[in-house]
Structure formats: structure tokens, C-alpha cells
mmCIF file of C-alpha atoms in Angstrom:
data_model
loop_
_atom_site.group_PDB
_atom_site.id
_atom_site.type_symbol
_atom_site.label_atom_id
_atom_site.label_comp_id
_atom_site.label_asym_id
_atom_site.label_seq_id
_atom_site.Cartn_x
_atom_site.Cartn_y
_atom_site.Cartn_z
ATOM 1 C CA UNK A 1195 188.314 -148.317 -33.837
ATOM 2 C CA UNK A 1196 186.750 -148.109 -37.239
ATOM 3 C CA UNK A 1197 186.503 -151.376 -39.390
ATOM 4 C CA UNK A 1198 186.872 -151.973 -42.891
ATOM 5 C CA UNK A 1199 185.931 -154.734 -45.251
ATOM 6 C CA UNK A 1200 188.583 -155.643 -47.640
ATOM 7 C CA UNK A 1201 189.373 -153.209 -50.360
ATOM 8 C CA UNK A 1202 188.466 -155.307 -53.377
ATOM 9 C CA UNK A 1203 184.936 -156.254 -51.904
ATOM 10 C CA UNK A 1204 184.328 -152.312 -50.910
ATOM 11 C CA UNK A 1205 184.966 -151.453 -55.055
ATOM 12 C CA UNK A 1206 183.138 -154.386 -56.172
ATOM 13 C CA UNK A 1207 180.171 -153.407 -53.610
ATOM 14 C CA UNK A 1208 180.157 -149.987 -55.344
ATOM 15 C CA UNK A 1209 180.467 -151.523 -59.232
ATOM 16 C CA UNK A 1210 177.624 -153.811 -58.744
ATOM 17 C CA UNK A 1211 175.770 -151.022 -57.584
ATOM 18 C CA UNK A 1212 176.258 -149.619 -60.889
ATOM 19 C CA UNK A 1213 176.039 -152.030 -62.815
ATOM 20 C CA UNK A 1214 172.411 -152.420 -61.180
ATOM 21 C CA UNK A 1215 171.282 -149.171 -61.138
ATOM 22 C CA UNK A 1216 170.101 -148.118 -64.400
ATOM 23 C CA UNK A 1217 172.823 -149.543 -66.435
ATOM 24 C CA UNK A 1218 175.528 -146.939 -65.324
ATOM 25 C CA UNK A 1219 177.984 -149.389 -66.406
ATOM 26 C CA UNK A 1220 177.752 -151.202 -69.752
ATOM 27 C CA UNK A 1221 181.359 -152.269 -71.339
ATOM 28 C CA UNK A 1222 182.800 -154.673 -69.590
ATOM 29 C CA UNK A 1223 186.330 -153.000 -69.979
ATOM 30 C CA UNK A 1224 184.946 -150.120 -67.768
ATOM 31 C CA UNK A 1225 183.930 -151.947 -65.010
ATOM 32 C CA UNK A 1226 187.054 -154.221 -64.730
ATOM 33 C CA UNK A 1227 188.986 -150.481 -64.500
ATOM 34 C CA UNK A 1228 186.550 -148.801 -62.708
ATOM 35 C CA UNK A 1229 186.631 -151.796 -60.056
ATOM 36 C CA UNK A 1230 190.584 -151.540 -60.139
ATOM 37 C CA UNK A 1231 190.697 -148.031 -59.416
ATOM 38 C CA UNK A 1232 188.368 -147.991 -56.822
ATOM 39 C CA UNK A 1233 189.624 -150.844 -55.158
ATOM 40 C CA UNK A 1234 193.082 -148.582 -54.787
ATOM 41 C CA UNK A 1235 190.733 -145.461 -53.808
ATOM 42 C CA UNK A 1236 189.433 -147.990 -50.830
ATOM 43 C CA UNK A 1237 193.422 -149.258 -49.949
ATOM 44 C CA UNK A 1238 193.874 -145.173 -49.463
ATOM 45 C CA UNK A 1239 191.131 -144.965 -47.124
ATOM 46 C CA UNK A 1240 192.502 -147.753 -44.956
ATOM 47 C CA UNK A 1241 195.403 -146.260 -44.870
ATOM 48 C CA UNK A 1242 194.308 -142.851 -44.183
ATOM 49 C CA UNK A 1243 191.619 -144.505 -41.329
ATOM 50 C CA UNK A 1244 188.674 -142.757 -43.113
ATOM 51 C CA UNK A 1245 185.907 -143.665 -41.061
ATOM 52 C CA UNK A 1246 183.012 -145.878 -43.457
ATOM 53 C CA UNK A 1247 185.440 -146.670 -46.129
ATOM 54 C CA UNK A 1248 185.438 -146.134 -49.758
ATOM 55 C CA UNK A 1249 181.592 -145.271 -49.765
ATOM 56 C CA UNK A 1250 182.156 -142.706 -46.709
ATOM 57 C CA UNK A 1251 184.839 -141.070 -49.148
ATOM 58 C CA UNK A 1252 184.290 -137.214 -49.315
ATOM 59 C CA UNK A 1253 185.055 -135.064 -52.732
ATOM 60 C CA UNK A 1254 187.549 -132.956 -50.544
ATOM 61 C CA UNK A 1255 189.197 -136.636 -49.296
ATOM 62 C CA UNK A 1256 188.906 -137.387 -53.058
ATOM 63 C CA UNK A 1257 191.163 -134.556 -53.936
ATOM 64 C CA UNK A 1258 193.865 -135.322 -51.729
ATOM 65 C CA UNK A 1259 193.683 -138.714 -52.967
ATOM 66 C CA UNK A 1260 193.871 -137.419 -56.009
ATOM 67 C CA UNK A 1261 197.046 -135.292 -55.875
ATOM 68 C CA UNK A 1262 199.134 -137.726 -53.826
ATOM 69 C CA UNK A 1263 198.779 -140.464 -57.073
ATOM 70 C CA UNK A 1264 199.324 -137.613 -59.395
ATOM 71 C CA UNK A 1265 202.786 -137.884 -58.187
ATOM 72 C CA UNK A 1266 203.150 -141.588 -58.956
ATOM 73 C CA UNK A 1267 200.985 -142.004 -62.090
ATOM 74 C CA UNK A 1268 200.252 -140.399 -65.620
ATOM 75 C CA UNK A 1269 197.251 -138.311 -66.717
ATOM 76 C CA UNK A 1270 195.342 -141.345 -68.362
ATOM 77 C CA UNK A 1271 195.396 -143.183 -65.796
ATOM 78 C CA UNK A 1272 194.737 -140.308 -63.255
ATOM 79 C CA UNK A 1273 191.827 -139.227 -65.006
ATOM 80 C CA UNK A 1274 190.529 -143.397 -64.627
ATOM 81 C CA UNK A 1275 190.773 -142.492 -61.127
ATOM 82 C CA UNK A 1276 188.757 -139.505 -61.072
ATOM 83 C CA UNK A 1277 186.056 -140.661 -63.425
ATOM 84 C CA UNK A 1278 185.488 -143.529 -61.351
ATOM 85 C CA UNK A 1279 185.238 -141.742 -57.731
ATOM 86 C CA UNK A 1280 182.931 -139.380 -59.713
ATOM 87 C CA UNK A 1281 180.228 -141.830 -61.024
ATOM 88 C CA UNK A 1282 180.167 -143.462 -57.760
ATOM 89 C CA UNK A 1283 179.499 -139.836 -55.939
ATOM 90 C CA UNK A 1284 177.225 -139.305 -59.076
ATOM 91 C CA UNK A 1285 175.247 -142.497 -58.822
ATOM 92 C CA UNK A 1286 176.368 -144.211 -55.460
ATOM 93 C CA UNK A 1287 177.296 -142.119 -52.305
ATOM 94 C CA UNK A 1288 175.441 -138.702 -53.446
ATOM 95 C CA UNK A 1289 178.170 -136.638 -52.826
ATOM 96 C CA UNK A 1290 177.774 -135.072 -56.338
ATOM 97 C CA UNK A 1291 174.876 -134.567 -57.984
ATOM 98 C CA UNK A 1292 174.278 -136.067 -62.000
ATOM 99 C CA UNK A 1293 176.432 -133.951 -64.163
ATOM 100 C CA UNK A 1294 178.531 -132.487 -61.287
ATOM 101 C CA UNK A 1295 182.115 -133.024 -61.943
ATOM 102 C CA UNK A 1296 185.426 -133.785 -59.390
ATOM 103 C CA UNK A 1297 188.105 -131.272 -60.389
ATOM 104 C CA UNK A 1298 190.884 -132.290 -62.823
ATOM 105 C CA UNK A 1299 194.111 -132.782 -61.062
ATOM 106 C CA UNK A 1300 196.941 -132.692 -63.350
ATOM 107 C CA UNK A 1301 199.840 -135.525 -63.030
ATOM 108 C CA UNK A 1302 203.002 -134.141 -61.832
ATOM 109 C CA UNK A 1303 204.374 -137.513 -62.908
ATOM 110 C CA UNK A 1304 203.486 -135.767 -66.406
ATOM 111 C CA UNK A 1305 204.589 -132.680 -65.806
ATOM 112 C CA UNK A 1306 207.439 -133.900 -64.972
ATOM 113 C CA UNK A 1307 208.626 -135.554 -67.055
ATOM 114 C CA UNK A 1308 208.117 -133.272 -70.342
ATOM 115 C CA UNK A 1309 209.907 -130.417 -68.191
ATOM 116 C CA UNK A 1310 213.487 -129.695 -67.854
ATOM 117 C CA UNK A 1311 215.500 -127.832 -65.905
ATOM 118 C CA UNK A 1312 216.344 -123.781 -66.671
ATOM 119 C CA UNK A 1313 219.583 -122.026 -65.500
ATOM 120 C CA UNK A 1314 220.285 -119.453 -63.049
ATOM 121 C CA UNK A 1315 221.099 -117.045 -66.193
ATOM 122 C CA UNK A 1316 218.091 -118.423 -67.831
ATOM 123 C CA UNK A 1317 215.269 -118.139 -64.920
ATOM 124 C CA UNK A 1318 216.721 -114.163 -64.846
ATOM 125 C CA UNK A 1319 216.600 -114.043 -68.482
ATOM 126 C CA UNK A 1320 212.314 -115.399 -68.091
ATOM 127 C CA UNK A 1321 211.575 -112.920 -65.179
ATOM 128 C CA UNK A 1322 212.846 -109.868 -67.012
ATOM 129 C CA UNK A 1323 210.665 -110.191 -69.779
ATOM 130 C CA UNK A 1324 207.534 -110.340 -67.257
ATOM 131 C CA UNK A 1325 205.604 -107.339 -65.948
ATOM 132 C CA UNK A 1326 206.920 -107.009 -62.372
ATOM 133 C CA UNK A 1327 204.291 -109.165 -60.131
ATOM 134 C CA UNK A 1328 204.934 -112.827 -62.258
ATOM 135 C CA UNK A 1329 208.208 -111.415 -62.346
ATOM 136 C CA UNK A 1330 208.309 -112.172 -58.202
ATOM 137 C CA UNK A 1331 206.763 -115.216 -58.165
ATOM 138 C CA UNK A 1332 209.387 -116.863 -60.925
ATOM 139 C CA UNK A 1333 211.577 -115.343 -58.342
ATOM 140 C CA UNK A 1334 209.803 -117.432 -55.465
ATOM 141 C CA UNK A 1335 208.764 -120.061 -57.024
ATOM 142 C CA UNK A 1336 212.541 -120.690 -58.206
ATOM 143 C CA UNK A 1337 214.259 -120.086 -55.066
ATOM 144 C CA UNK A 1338 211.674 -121.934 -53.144
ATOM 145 C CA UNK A 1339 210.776 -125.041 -55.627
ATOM 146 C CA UNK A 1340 206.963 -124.309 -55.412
ATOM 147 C CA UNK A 1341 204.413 -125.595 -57.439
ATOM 148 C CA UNK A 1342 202.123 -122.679 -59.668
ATOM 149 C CA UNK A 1343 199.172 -123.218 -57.376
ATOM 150 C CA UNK A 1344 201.601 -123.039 -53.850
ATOM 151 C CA UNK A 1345 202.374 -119.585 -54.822
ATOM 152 C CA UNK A 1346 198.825 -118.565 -53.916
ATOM 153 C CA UNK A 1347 198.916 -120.258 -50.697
ATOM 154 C CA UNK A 1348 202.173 -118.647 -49.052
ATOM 155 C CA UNK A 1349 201.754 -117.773 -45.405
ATOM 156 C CA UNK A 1350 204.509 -117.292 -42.816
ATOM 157 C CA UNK A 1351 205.227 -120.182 -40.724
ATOM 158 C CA UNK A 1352 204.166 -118.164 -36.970
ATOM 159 C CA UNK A 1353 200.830 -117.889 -38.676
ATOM 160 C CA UNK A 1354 200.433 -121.421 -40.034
ATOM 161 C CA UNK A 1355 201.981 -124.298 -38.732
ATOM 162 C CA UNK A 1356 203.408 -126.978 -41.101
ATOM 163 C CA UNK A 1357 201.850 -130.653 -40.745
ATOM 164 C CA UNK A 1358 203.461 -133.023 -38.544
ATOM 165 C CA UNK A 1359 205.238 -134.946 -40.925
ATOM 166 C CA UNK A 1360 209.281 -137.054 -40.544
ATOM 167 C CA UNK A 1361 211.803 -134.675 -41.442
ATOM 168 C CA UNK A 1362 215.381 -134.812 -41.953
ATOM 169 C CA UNK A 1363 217.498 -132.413 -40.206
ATOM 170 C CA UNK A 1364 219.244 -131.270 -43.358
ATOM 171 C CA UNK A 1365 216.202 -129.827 -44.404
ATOM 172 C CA UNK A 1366 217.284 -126.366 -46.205
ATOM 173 C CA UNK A 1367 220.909 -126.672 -45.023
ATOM 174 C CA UNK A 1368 223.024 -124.280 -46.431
ATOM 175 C CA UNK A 1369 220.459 -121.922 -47.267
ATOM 176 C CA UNK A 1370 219.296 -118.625 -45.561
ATOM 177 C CA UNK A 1371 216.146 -116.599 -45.369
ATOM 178 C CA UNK A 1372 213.124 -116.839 -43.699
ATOM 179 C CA UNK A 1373 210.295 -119.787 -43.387
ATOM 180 C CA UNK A 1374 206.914 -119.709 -45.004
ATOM 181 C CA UNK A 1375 204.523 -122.501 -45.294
ATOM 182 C CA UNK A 1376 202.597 -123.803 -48.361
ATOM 183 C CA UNK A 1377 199.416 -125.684 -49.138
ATOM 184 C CA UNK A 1378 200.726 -128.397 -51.532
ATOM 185 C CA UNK A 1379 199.619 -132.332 -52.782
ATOM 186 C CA UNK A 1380 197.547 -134.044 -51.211
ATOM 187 C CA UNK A 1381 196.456 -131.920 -48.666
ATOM 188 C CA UNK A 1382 200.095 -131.536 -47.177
ATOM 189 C CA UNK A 1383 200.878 -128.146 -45.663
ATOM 190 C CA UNK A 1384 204.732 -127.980 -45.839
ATOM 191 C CA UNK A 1385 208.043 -125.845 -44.903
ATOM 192 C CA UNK A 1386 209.700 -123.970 -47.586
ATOM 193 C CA UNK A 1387 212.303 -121.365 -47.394
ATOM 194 C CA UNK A 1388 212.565 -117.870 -49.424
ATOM 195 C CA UNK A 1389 215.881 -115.728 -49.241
ATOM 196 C CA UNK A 1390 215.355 -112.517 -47.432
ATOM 197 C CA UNK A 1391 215.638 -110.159 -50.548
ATOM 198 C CA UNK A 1392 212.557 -111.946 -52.090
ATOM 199 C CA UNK A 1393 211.195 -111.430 -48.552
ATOM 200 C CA UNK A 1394 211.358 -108.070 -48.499
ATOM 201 C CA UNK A 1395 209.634 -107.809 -51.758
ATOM 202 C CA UNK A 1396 206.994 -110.426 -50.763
ATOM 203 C CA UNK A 1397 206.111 -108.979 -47.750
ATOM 204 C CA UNK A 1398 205.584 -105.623 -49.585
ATOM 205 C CA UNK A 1399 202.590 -107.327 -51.045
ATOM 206 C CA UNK A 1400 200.612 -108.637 -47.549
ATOM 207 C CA UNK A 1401 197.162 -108.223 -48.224
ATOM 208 C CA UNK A 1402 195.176 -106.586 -45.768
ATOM 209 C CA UNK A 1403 192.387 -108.729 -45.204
ATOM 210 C CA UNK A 1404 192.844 -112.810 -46.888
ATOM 211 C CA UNK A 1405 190.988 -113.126 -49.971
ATOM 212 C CA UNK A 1406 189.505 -116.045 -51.820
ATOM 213 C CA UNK A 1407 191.080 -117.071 -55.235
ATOM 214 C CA UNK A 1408 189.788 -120.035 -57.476
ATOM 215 C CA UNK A 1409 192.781 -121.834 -59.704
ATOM 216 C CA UNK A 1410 191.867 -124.930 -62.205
ATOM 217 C CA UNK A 1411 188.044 -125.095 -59.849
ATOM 218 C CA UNK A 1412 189.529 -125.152 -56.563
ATOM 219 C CA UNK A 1413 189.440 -122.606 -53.951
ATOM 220 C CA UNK A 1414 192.028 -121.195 -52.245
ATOM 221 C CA UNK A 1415 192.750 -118.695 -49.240
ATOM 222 C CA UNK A 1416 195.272 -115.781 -50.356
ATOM 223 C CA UNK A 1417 197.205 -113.496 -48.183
ATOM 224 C CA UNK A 1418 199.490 -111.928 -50.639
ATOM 225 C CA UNK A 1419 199.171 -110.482 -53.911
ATOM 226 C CA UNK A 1420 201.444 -112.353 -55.512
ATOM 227 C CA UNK A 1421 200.424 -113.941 -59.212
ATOM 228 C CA UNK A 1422 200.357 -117.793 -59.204
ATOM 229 C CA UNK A 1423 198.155 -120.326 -61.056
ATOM 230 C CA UNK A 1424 197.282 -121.159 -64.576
ATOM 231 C CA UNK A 1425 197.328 -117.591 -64.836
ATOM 232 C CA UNK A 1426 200.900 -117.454 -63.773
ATOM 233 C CA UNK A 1427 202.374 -120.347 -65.018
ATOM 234 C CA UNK A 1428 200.772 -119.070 -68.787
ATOM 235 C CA UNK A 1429 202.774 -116.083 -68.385
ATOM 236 C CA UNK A 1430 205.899 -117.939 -67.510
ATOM 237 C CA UNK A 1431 205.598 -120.051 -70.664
ATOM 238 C CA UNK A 1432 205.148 -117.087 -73.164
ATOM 239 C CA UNK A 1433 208.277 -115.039 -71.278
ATOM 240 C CA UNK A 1434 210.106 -117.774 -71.693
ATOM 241 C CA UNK A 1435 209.242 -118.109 -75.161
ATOM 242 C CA UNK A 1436 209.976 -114.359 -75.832
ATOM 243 C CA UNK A 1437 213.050 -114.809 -73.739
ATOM 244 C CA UNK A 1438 214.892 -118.017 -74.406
ATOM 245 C CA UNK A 1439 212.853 -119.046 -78.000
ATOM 246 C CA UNK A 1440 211.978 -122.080 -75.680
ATOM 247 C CA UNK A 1441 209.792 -123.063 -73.049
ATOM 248 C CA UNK A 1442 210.154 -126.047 -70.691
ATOM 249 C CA UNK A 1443 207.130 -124.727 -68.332
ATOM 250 C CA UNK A 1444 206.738 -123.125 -64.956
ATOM 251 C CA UNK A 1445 207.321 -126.672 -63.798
ATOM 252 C CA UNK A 1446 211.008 -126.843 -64.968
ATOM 253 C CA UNK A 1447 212.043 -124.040 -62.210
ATOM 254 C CA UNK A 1448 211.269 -127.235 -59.868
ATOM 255 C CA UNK A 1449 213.404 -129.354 -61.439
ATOM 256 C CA UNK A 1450 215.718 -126.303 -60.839
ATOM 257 C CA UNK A 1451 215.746 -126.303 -57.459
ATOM 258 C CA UNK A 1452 216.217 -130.042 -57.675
ATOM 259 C CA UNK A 1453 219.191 -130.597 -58.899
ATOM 260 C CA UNK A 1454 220.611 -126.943 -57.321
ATOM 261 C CA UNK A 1455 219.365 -128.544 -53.938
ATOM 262 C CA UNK A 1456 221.252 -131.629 -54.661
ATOM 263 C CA UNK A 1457 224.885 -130.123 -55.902
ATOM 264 C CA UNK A 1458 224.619 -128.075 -52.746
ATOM 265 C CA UNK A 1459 223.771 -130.560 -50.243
ATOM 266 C CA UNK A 1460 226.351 -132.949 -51.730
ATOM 267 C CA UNK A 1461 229.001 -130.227 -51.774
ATOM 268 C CA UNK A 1462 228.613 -130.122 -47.973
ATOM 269 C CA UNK A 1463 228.972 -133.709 -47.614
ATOM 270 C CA UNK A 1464 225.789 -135.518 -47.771
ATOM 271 C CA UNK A 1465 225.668 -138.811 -49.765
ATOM 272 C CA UNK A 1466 223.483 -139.330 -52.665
ATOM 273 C CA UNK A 1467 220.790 -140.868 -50.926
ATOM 274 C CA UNK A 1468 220.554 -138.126 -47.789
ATOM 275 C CA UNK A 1469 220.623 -135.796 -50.270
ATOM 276 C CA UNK A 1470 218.033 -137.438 -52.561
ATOM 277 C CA UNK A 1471 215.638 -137.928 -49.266
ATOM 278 C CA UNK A 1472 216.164 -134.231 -48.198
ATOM 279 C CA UNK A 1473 215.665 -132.577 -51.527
ATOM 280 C CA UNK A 1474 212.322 -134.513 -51.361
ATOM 281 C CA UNK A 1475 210.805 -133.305 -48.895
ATOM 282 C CA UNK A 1476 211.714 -129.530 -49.280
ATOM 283 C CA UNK A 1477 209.691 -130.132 -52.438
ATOM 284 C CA UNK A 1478 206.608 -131.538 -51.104
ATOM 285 C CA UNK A 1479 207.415 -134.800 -52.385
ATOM 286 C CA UNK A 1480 205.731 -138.045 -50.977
ATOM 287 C CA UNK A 1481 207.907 -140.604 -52.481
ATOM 288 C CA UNK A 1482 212.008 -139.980 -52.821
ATOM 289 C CA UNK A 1483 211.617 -141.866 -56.305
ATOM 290 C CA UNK A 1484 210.047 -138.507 -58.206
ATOM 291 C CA UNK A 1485 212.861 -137.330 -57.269
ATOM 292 C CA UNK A 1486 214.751 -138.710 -59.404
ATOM 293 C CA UNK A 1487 212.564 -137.491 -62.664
ATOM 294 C CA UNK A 1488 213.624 -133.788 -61.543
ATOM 295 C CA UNK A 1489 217.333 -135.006 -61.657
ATOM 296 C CA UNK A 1490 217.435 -135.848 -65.708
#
């Protein structure tokens, strides 16, 4: 069984390292928030039994950590995170060489919460004023509540099996079609559910042979060619604008599906809370509480 030291001596390990080593770290503001953030980097990799700690911490473990507080905090404080974890790979650990950057991962919390939520009418209104392939994924990415980056990571679920993760057994109740899996936050590979029309038309667009596509710096595996991304979500934003003289972002179809998700499930007799916990984890969520920003 691996051992740890305590979190707060692992960060402040890795601080006075800096602090040693040529000076990385001069104001004395940065190292108090450096030392905070990493000492919540090393709580993760207790948690997550990461063999070696917050020093054996890998830029693809780094990302997942990453992603699973960019649904609890906002970008400032996200980007702390990051910059930290990347001077000690920088100047520490190795794992990225002087000038080499960590992705940015942008804070759903954010996103979030500048988003709202579009209408039936209105998502329709957005995907006729797109050229037919964003067109489909507005489509999907409504009727499924995925993320712009999920979209290029759709596979059916008898080719890729969803983590092993609790589930409630109300999970898309109510709703027919057929079961793909995504690549979402944090590293979690998740269930989602698209109506068989948009099937049809998805499956239309199986790609041969799996290709590699790069979103925001990371790489992903694609096995349709379905539009998805920056690229994607840009194109939502300026249909919408065209459309609707507004634009609450690609994001808002999630907060969509949220509250659709929740007037259906209640309708069949779930309370509040079952509801709340179900509609969370059909969106990839790993706290019920974000939840509630979708609900506004």
C-alpha cells in the first residue's frame, strides 16, 4: 500500500524547492497561493491513491485534476491551479520542460454561470441557420447534454464501456434511443443517450478508420465526423446570433437539458432531490450542487 506524507508538507516540500532553486519564487503572495494550491493538488492525489504523491503527479493526472475543480471553482482561481502544477513540472518534477505549458482548462463553474438556458423553438431556430454538420451536433449535443469537446469523443457503448461509477436507476428514464459513451471531466468516460432519429443521422457519419483531432491543445480519438470543439461551439454562437439576435453559448443547450431532464423526471414522480441527483450524473457531473447553476 502506497504511503503519503501529509498534504501540506508534500506542497511546502515542493515551494521550498522553489524558493531555493534559482529564485523561482520571489513575492511572498505567490508562494502562500502556490503552497495552497498545491497542497489541494496533493489532497487529490491521496484521494485518487497516486502512487509518490504530489511530486509523482503526471501532466495527464494534472488534467483530470484539472477538469474535476473546473466544476467547483472559477477561472482565476483555476488558472492558480494550473500555474502552480506547471512551475513545479517546470522546475521540480521535470515533467515539462522550461517554457512548456499545461493546457488551459476552462471553468465550467464559469461557463456556467454566464449561460442560460435556450428553448426547444429556439435550439431549432440556432441549428437552421448552420450549414448541416454543426447543424447535427446542436442536435446531439442538445438532446444529449454534452459538452463542445464530448461531441468529438462519441462512441457506441458495445465498443466502449462506461467507467464504473454509482448510478441511479432513473438514469435516462423516460427517454428513448440508443446509448453512446463520452469522454468527459476529469477523465470520466460516461453514459449518455441520443434519440434514434439523431442516430440514424449520426451513424451516417462513422468514420472508417478513428482519426486524431486536437481541441484547445488536447488530443482526442474521433470516430465520427461530426463538428465539435471551439470550432463548433464558435459556430453555435454566431447562428445564434444570426438567429435569435442573442447568444447564451453552446454551453446554454446544457443547461437545456437540465432543467428539460428535471420537469420530466419530476412529472413521473421523482422528488426534487432524486431528480436533482439523476440529472447529475446524465451530465457528467461530479457534485449534485452544479446542478443547481444549470437550474436558474
Amino acid at each position: 500500500m502506497a504511503k503519503f506524507s501529509s498534504s501540506d508538507k508534500q506542497a511546502a516540500a515542493v515551494v521550498k524547492k522553489l524558493q531555493g532553486r534559482d529564485a523561482v519564487l520571489r513575492s511572498v503572495g505567490t508562494v502562500r497561493n502556490y503552497e495552497s494550491a498545491l497542497t489541494r493538488v496533493a489532497e487529490w492525489t491521496k484521494s485518487e491513491r497516486i502512487p509518490g504523491g504530489l511530486q509523482a503527479l503526471s501532466p495527464e493526472q494534472a488534467l483530470r485534476y484539472l477538469e474535476v475543480r473546473a466544476q467547483s471553482v472559477g477561472q482565476s482561481a483555476l488558472n492558480m491551479e494550473r500555474q502552480a502544477i506547471q512551475t513545479m513540472f517546470q522546475h521540480v518534477t521535470g515533467q515539462l520542460a522550461p517554457g512548456q505549458t499545461l493546457c488551459v482548462v476552462r471553468s465550467e463553474l464559469d461557463q456556467a454561470l454566464k449561460s442560460r438556458a435556450y428553448t426547444r423553438d429556439q435550439v431549432s431556430m440556432v441549428a437552421q441557420a448552420q450549414q448541416s454538420r454543426n447543424a447535427l451536433a446542436t442536435d446531439v449535443a442538445h438532446a444529449a447534454g454534452l459538452r463542445a469537446h464530448e461531441l468529438l469523443t462519441l462512441r457506441r457503448s458495445d465498443e466502449r464501456a462506461p467507467d464504473l461509477r454509482p448510478a441511479r436507476r432513473e438514469k435516462f428514464l423516460g427517454r428513448q434511443g440508443v446509448l453512446y459513451t463520452v469522454h468527459g471531466k476529469g477523465g470520466l468516460v460516461r453514459l449518455v443517450i441520443i434519440p434514434h432519429q439523431l442516430v440514424v443521422r449520426l451513424e451516417n457519419l462513422r468514420l472508417d478508420a478513428p482519426r486524431q483531432v486536437t481541441d484547445r491543445g488536447i488530443h482526442y480519438q474521433q470516430h465520427y465526423d461530426l463538428a465539435g470543439g471551439h470550432r463548433w461551439s464558435s459556430s453555435y454562437s454566431a447562428a445564434s446570433n444570426r438567429a435569435l439576435g442573442w447568444s447564451a453559448g453552446a454551453h446554454g443547450l446544457r443547461h437545456s437539458y437540465a432543467q428539460q431532464r428535471m420537469g420530466e423526471l419530476q412529472r413521473l414522480g421523482l422528488s426534487r432531490r432524486d431528480a436533482l441527483e439523476t440529472v447529475s450524473q446524465e451530465l457528467g457531473h461530479f457534485r449534485p450542487e452544479i446542478t443547481e447553476v444549470y437550474l436558474r
